[in-house]
PDB file of C-alpha atoms in Angstrom:
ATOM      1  CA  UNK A   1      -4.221 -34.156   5.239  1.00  0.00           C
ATOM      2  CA  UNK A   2      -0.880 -32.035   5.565  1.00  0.00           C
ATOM      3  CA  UNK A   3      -1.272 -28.517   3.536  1.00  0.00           C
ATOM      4  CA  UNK A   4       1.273 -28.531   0.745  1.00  0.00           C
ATOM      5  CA  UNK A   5       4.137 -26.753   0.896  1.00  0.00           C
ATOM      6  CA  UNK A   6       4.028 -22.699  -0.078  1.00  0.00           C
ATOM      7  CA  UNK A   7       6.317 -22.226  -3.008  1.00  0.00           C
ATOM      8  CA  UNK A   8       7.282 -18.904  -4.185  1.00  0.00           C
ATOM      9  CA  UNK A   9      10.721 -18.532  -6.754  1.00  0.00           C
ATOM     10  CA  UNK A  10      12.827 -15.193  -8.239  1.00  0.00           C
ATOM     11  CA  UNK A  11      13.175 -15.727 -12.064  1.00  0.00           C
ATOM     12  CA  UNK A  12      15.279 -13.725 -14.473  1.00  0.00           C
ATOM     13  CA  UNK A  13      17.670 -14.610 -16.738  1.00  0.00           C
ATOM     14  CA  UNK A  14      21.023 -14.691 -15.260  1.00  0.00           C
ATOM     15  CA  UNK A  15      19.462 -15.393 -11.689  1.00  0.00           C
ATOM     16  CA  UNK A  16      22.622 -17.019 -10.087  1.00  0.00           C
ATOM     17  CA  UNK A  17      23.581 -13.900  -7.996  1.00  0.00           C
ATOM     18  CA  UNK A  18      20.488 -12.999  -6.668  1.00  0.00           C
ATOM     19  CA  UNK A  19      20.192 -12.515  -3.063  1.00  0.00           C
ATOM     20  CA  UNK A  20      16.019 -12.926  -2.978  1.00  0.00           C
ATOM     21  CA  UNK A  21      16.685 -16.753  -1.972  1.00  0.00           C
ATOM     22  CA  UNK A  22      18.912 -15.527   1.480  1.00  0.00           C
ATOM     23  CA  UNK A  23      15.921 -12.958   1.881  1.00  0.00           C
ATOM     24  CA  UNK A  24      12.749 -15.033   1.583  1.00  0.00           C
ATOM     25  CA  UNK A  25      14.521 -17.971   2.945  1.00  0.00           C
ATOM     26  CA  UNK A  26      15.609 -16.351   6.010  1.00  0.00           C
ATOM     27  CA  UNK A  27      12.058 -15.138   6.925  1.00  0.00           C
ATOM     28  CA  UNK A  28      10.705 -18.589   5.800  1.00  0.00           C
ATOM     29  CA  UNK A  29      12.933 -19.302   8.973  1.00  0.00           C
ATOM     30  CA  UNK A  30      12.278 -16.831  11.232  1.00  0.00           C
ATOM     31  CA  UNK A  31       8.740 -17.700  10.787  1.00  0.00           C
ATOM     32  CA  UNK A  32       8.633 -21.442  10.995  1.00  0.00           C
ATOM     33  CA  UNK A  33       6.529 -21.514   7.922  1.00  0.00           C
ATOM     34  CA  UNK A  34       7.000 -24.820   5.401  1.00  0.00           C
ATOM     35  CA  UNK A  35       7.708 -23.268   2.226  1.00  0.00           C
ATOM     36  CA  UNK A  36      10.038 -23.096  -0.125  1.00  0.00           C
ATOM     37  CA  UNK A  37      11.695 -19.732  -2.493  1.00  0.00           C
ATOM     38  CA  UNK A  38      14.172 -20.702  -5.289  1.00  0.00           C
ATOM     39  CA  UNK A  39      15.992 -19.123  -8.001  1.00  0.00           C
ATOM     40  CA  UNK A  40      14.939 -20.563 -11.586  1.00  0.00           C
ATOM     41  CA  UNK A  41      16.657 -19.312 -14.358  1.00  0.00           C
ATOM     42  CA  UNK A  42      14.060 -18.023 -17.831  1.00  0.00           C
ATOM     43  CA  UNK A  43      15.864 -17.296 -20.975  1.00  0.00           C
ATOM     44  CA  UNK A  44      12.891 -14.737 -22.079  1.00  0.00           C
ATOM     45  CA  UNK A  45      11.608 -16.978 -25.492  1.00  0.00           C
ATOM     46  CA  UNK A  46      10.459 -19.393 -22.684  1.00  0.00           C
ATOM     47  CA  UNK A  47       9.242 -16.917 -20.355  1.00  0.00           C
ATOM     48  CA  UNK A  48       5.715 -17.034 -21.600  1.00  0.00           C
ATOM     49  CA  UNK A  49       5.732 -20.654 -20.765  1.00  0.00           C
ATOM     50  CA  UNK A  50       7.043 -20.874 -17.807  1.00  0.00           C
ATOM     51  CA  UNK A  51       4.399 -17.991 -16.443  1.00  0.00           C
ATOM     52  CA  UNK A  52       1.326 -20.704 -18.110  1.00  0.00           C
ATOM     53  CA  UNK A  53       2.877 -23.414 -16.282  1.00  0.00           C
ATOM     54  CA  UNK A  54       3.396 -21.639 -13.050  1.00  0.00           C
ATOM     55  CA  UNK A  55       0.175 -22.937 -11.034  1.00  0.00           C
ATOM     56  CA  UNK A  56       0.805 -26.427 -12.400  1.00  0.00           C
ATOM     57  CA  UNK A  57       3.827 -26.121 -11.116  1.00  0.00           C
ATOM     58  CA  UNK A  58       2.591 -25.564  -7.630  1.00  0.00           C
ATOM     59  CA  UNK A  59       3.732 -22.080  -7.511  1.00  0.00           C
ATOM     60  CA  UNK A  60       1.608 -19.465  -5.274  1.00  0.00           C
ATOM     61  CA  UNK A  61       3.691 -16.615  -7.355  1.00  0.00           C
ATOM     62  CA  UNK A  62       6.846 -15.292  -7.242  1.00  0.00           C
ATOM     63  CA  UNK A  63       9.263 -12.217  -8.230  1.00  0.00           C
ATOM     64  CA  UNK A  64      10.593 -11.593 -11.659  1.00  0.00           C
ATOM     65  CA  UNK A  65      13.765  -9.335 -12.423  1.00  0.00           C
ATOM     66  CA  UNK A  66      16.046  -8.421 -15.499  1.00  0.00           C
ATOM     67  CA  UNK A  67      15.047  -9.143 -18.500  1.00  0.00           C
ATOM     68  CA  UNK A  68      11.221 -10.254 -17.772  1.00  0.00           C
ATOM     69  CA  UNK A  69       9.756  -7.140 -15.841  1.00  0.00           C
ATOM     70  CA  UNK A  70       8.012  -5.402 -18.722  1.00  0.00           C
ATOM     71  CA  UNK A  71       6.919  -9.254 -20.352  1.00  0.00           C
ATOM     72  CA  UNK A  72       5.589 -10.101 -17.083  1.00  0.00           C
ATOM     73  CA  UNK A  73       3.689  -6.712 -17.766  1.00  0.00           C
ATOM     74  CA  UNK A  74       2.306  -7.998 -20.631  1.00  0.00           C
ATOM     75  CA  UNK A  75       1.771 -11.447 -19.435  1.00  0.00           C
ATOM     76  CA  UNK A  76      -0.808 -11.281 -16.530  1.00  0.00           C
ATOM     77  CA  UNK A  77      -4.170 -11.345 -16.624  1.00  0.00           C
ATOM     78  CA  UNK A  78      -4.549  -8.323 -13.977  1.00  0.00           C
ATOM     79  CA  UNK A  79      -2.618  -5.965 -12.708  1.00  0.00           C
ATOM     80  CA  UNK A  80      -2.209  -3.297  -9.542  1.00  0.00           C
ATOM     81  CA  UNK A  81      -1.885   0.281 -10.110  1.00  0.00           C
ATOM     82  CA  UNK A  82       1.752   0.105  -9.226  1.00  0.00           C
ATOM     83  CA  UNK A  83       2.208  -1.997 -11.740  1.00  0.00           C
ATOM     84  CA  UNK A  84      -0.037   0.097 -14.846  1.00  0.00           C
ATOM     85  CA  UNK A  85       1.861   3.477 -13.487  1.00  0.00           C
ATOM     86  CA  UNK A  86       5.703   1.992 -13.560  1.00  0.00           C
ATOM     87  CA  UNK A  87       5.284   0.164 -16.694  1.00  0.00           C
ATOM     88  CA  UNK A  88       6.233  -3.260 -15.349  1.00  0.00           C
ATOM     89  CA  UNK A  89       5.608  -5.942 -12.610  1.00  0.00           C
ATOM     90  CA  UNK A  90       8.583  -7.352 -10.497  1.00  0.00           C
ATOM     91  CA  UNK A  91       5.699  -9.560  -8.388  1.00  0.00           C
ATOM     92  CA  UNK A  92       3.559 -12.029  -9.341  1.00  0.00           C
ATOM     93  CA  UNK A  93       0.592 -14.207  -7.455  1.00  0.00           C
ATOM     94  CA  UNK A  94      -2.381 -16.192  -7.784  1.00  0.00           C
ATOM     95  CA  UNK A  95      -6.011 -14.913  -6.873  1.00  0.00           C
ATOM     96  CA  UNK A  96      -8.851 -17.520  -7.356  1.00  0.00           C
ATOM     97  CA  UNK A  97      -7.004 -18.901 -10.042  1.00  0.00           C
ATOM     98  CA  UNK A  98      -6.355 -15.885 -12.010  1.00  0.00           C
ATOM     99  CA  UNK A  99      -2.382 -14.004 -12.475  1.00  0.00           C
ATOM    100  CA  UNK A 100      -2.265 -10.788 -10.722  1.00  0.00           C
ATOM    101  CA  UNK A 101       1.309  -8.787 -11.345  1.00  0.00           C
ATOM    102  CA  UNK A 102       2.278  -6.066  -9.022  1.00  0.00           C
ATOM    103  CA  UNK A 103       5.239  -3.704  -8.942  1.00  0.00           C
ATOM    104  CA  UNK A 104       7.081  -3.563  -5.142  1.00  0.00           C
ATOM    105  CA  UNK A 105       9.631  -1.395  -6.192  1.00  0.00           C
ATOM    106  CA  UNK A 106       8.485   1.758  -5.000  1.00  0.00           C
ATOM    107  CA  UNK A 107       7.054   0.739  -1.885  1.00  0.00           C
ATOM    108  CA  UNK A 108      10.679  -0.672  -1.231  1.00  0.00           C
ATOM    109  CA  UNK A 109      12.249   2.868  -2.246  1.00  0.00           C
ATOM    110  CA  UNK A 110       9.913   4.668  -0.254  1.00  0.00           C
ATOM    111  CA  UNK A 111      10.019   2.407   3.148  1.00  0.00           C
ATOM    112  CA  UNK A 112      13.716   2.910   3.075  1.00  0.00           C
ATOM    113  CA  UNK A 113      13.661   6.335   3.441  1.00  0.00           C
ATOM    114  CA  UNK A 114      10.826   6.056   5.888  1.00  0.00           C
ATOM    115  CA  UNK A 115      13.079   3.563   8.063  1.00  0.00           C
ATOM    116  CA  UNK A 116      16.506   6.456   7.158  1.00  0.00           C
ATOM    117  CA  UNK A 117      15.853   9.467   6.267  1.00  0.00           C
ATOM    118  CA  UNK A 118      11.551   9.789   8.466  1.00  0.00           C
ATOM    119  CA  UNK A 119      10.007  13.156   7.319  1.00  0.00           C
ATOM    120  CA  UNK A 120      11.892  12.626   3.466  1.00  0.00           C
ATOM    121  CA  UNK A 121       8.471  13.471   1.857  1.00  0.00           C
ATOM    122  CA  UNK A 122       8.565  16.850   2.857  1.00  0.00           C
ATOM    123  CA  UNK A 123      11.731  17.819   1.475  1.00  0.00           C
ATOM    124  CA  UNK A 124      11.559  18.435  -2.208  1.00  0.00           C
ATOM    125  CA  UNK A 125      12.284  19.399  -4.450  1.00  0.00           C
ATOM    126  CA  UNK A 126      13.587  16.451  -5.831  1.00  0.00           C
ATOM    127  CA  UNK A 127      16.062  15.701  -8.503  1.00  0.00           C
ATOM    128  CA  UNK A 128      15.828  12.064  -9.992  1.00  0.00           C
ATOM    129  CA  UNK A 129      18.953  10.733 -11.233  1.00  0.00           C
ATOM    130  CA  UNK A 130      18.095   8.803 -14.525  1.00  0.00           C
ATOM    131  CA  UNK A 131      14.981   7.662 -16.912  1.00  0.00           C
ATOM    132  CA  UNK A 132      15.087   3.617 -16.946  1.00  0.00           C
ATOM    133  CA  UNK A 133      13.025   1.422 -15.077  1.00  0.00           C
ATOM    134  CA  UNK A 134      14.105   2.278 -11.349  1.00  0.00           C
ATOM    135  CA  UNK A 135      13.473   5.819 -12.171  1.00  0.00           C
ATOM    136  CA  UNK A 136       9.742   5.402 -12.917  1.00  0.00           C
ATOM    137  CA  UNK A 137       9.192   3.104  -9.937  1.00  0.00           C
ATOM    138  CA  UNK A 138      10.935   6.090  -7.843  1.00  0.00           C
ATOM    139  CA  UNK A 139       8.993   8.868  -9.477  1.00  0.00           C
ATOM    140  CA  UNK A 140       5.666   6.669  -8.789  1.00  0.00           C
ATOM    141  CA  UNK A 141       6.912   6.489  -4.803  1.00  0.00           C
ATOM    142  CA  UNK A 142       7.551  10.363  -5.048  1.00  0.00           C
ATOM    143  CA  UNK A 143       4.364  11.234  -6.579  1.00  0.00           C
ATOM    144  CA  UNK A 144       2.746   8.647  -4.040  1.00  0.00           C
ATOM    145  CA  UNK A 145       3.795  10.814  -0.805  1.00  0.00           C
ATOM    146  CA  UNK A 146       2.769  13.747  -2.818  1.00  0.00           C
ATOM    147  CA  UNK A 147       6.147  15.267  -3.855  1.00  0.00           C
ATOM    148  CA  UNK A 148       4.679  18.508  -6.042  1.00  0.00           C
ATOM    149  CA  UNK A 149       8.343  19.237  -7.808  1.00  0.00           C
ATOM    150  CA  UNK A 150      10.240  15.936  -9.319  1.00  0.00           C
ATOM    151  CA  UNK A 151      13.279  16.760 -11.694  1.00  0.00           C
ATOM    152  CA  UNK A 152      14.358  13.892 -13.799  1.00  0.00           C
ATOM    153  CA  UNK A 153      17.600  14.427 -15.350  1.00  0.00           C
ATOM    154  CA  UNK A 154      19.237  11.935 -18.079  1.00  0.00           C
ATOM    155  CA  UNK A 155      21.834  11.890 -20.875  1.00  0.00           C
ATOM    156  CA  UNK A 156      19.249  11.510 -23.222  1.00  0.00           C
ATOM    157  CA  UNK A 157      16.446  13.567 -23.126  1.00  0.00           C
ATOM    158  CA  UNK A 158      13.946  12.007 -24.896  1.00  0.00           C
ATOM    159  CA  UNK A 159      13.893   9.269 -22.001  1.00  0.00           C
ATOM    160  CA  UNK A 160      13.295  11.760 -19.628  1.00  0.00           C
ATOM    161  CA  UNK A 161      10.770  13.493 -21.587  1.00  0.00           C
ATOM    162  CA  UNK A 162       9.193  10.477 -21.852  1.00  0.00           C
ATOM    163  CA  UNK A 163       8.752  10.025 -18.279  1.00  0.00           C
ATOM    164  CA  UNK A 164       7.452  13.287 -17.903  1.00  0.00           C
ATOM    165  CA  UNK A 165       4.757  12.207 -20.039  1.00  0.00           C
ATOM    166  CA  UNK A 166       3.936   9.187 -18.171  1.00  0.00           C
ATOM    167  CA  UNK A 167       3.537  10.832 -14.527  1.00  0.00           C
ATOM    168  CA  UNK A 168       2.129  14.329 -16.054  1.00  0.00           C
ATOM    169  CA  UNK A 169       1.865  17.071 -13.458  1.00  0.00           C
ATOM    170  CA  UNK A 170       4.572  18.537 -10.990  1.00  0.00           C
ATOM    171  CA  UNK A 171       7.092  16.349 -13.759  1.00  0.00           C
ATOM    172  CA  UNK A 172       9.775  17.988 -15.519  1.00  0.00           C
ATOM    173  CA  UNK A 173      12.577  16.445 -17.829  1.00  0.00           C
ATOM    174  CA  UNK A 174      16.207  17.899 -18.166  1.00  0.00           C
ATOM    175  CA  UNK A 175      19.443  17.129 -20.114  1.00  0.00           C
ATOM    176  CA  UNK A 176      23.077  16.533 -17.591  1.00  0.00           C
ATOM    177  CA  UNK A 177      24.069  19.819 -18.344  1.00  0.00           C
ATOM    178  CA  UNK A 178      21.305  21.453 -15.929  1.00  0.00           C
ATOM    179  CA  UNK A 179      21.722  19.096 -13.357  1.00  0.00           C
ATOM    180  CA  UNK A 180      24.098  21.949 -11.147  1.00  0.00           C
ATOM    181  CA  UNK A 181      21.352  24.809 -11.531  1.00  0.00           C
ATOM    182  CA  UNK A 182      18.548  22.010 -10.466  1.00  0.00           C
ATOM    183  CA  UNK A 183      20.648  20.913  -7.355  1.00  0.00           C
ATOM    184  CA  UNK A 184      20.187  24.544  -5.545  1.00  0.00           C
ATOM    185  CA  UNK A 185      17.597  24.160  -4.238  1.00  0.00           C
ATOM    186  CA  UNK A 186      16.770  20.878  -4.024  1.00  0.00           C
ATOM    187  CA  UNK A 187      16.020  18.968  -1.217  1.00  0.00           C
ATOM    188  CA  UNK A 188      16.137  14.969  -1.884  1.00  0.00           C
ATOM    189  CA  UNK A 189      18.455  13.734  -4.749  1.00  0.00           C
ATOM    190  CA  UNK A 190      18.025   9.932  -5.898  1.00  0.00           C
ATOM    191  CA  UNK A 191      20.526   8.439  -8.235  1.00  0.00           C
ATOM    192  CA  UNK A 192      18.992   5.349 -10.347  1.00  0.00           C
ATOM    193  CA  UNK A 193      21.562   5.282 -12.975  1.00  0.00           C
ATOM    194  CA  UNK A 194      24.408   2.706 -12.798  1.00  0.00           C
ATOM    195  CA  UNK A 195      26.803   5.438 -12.350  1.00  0.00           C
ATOM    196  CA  UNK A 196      28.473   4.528  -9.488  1.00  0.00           C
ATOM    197  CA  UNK A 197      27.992   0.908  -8.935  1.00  0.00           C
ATOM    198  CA  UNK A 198      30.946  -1.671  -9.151  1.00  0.00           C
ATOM    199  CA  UNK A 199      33.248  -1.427 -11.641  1.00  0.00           C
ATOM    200  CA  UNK A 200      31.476   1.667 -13.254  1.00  0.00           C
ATOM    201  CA  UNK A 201      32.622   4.237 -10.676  1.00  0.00           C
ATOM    202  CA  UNK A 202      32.182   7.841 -10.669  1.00  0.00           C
ATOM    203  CA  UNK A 203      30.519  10.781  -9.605  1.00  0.00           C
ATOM    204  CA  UNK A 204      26.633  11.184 -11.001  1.00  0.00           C
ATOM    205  CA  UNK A 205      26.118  14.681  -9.347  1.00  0.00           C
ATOM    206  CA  UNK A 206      28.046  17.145  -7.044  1.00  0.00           C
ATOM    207  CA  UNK A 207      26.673  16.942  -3.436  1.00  0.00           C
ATOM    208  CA  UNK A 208      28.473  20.052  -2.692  1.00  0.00           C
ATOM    209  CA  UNK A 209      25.443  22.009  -4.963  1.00  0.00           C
ATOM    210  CA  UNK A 210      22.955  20.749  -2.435  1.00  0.00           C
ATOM    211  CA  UNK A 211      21.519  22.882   0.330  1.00  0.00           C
ATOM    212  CA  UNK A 212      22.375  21.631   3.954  1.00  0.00           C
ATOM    213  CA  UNK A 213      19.395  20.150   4.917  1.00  0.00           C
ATOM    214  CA  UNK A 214      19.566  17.855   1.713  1.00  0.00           C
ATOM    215  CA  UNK A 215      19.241  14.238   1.442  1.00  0.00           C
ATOM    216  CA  UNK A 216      20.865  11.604  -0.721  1.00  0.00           C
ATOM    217  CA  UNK A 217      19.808   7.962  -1.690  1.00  0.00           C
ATOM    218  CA  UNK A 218      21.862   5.714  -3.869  1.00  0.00           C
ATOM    219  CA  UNK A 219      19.645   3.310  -5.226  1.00  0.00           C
ATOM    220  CA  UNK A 220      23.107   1.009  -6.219  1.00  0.00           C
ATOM    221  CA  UNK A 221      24.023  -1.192  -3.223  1.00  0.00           C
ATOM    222  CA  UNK A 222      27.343  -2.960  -4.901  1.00  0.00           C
ATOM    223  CA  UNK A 223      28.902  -0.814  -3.417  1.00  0.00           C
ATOM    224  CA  UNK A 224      27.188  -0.044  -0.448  1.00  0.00           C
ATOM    225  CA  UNK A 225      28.627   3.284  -0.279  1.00  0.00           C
ATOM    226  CA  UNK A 226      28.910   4.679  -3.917  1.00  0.00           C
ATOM    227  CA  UNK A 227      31.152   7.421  -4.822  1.00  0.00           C
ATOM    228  CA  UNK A 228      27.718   9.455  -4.425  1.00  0.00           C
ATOM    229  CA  UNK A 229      26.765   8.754  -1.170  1.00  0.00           C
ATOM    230  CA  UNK A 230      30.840   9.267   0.200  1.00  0.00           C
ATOM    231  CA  UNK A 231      30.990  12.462  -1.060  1.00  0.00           C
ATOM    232  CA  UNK A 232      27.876  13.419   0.477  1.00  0.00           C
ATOM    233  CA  UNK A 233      28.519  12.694   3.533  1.00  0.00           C
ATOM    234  CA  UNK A 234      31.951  14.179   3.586  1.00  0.00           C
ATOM    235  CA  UNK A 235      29.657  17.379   3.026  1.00  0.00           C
ATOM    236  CA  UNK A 236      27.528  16.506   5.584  1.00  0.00           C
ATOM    237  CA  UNK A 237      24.474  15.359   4.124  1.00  0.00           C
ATOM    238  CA  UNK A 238      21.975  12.872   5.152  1.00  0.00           C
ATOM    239  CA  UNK A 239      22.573   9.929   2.723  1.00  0.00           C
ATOM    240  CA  UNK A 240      20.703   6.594   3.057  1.00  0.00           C
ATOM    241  CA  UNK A 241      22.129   3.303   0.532  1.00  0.00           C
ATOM    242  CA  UNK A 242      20.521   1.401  -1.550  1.00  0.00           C
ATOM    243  CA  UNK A 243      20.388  -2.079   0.090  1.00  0.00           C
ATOM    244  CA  UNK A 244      16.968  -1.179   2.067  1.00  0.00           C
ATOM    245  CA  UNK A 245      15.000  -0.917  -1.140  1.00  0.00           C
ATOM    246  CA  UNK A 246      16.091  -4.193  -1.906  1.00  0.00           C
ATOM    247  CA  UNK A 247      14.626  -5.818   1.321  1.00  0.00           C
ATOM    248  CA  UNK A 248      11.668  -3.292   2.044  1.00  0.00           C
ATOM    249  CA  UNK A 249      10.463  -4.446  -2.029  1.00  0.00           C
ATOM    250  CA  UNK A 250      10.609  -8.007  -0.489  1.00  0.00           C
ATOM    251  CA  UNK A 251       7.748  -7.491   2.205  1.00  0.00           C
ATOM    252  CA  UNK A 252       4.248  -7.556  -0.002  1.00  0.00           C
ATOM    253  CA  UNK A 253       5.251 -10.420  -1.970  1.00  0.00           C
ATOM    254  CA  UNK A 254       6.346 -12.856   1.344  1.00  0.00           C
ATOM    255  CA  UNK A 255       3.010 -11.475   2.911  1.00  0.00           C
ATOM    256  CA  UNK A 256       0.980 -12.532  -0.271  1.00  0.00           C
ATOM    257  CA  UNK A 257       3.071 -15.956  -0.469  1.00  0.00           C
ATOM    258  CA  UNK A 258       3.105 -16.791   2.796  1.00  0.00           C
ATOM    259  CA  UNK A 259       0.512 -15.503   4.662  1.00  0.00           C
ATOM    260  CA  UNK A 260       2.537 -13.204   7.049  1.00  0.00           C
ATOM    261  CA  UNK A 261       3.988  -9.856   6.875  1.00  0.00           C
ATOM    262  CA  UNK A 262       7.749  -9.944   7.617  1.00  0.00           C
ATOM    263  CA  UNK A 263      10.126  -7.096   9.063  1.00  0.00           C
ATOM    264  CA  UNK A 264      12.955  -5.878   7.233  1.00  0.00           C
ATOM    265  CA  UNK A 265      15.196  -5.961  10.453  1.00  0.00           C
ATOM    266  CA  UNK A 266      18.707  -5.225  11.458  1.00  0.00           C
ATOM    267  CA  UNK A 267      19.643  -8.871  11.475  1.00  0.00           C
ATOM    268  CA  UNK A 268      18.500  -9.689   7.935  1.00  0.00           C
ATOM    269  CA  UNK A 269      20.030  -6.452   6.709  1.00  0.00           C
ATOM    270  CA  UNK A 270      23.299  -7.678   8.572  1.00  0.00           C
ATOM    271  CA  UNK A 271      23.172 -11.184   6.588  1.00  0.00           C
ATOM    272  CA  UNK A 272      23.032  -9.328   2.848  1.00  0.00           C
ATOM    273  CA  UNK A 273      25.381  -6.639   3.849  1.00  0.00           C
ATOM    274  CA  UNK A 274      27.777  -9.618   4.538  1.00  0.00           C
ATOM    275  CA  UNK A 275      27.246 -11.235   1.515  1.00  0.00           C
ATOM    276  CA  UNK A 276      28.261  -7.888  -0.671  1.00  0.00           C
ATOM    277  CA  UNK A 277      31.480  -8.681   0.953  1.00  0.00           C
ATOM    278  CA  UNK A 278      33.402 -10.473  -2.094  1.00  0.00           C
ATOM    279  CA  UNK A 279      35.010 -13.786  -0.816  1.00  0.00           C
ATOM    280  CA  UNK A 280      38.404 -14.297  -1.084  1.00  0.00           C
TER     281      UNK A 280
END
C-alpha cells in the first residue's frame, strides 16, 4: 500500500501573503517528495482547535506565525529549549503521537550570518535593535554562539529590561537615547524593530557611529534593503538583509516533515527575492 501523502501547512491569521508555501513547495520539488504545504488561515478563538484536530487532520506538523506563536507556546504538550528560552514556538510536529513545538527563528538568524557575514560570532559587542518577539529569538542565537556583551535598546524600557531578565548574564537593557554611546564600539548591530520596513521608513540607528570592521543585519526584508542597511553600506560596512532568516528558519521544520534536510540555495533565494517585487 502507497504511503500517504506528507502534509505540513503555515497558519496565522492573515496568512494570505505568506511566502512559506513558494518555500516548502519548491523543495517539495526539488526533492521529488509527495507532500503537500498549505496556507490555512486560524482566527486565534479557534486556534486551540485546530492544533487538537491537527493529527486527525493528517498533518505531520507545521509552522505557526502572527498572532499564534506564544498560544502555540502554551498549546503543546512538549517543547525544545529554543522554544522555553524565546518564549514562543513558530514550529510544530508530531513525535509518537505526542505535540512537540520548537522555535526556528534563531537558527534562521544565525545561519544567515553564517552563510554572509562567516566569523560574525566573534565580533561583539552587539547592539540589538528592539524588545518584541524577533529580539528574543536573536538574543537566544547571540547567546547560543557565545556572544559575552548583548545591548538591547528599545523605546520602552521596561521591554528591554524585561529581556534582560529572561537571558540573565552578559544582558543589558537601554532606553533610544544611549543607542549613539553603545554604537562605539560595537561590533554587530541587528535591527528587529519595524523601523524601516515598507511604508514605515526611517533610520533606526546611525551606521556612521559604528567602528569599521562593523556589521549590520536588517532583520526586515520588505524592503530588501532598508534605509538601515543603505546607509551602511554607503559607510562601508558589511550589511547582510533579512530575507536569509526567513529561508534558513525554514530548514528544521522541512527536515522534520519530510524526512530530508533542504539547502537554502541561490535559486530559491532568487524565487522570493522576485516575489518582493510588487506586480504591476
Amino acid at each position: 500500500m502507497a504511503e500517504t501523502m506528507k502534509k505540513a501547512f503555515v497558519t496565522g491569521h492573515p496568512i494570505k501573503h505568506s511566502r512559506s508555501p513558494m518555500i516548502h513547495g519548491h523543495w517539495l520539488a526539488k526533492h521529488g517528495i509527495d507532500g503537500s504545504y498549505e496556507a490555512i488561515d486560524v482566527a486565534s478563538r479557534d486556534f486551540a482547535d485546530f492544533l487538537a484536530s491537527m493529527q486527525a487532520n493528517g498533518y505531520r506538523g507545521g509552522n505557526v506565525t502572527i498572532p499564534h506563536k506564544e498560544a502555540a507556546f502554551a498549546g503543546v504538550a512538549c517543547r525544545d529549549d529554543a522554544a522555553d528560552q524565546i518564549g514562543a514556538v513558530n514550529t510544530l510536529w508530531l513525535e509518537d503521537g505526542t505535540l512537540w513545538g520548537g522555535n526556528t527563528d534563531g537558527h534562521g538568524f544565525a545561519a544567515n550570518l553564517d552563510d554572509y557575514a562567516p566569523g560574525w560570532a566573534s565580533n561583539g559587542p552587539a547592539v540589538v535593535l528592539g524588545a518584541g518577539g524577533a529580539s528574543r529569538a536573536v538574543i537566544h542565537a547571540l547567546k547560543e554562539r557565545g556572544l559575552g556583551d548583548i545591548r538591547i535598546v528599545n523605546r520602552t524600557l521596561a521591554r528591554a529590561i524585561e529581556l534582560r531578565d529572561r537571558f540573565g548574564a552578559g544582558v543589558s537593557a537601554h532606553e533610544m537615547a544611549a543607542t549613539a554611546e553603545l554604537l562605539g564600539d560595537a561590533g554587530l548591530l541587528v535591527n528587529t524593530t519595524a523601523l524601516g520596513m515598507q511604508g514605515n521608513e526611517g533610520l533606526p540607528a546611525d551606521p556612521a557611529l559604528l567602528p569599521d570592521n562593523a556589521i549590520v543585519n536588517d532583520i526586515v526584508y520588505v524592503p530588501l534593503e532598508t534605509p538601515l542597511l543603505a546607509a551602511a553600506r554607503a559607510r562601508g560596512l558589511k550589511t547582510v538583509d533579512g530575507i536569509g532568516m526567513l529561508l534558513n528558519q525554514a530548514v528544521p521544520g522541512f527536515e522534520r516533515w519530510f524526512g530530508v534536510r533542504p539547502r537554502v540555495t541561490a535559486e530559491l533565494r532568487a524565487l522570493i527575492v522576485a516575489d518582493l517585487v510588487p506586480k504591476s
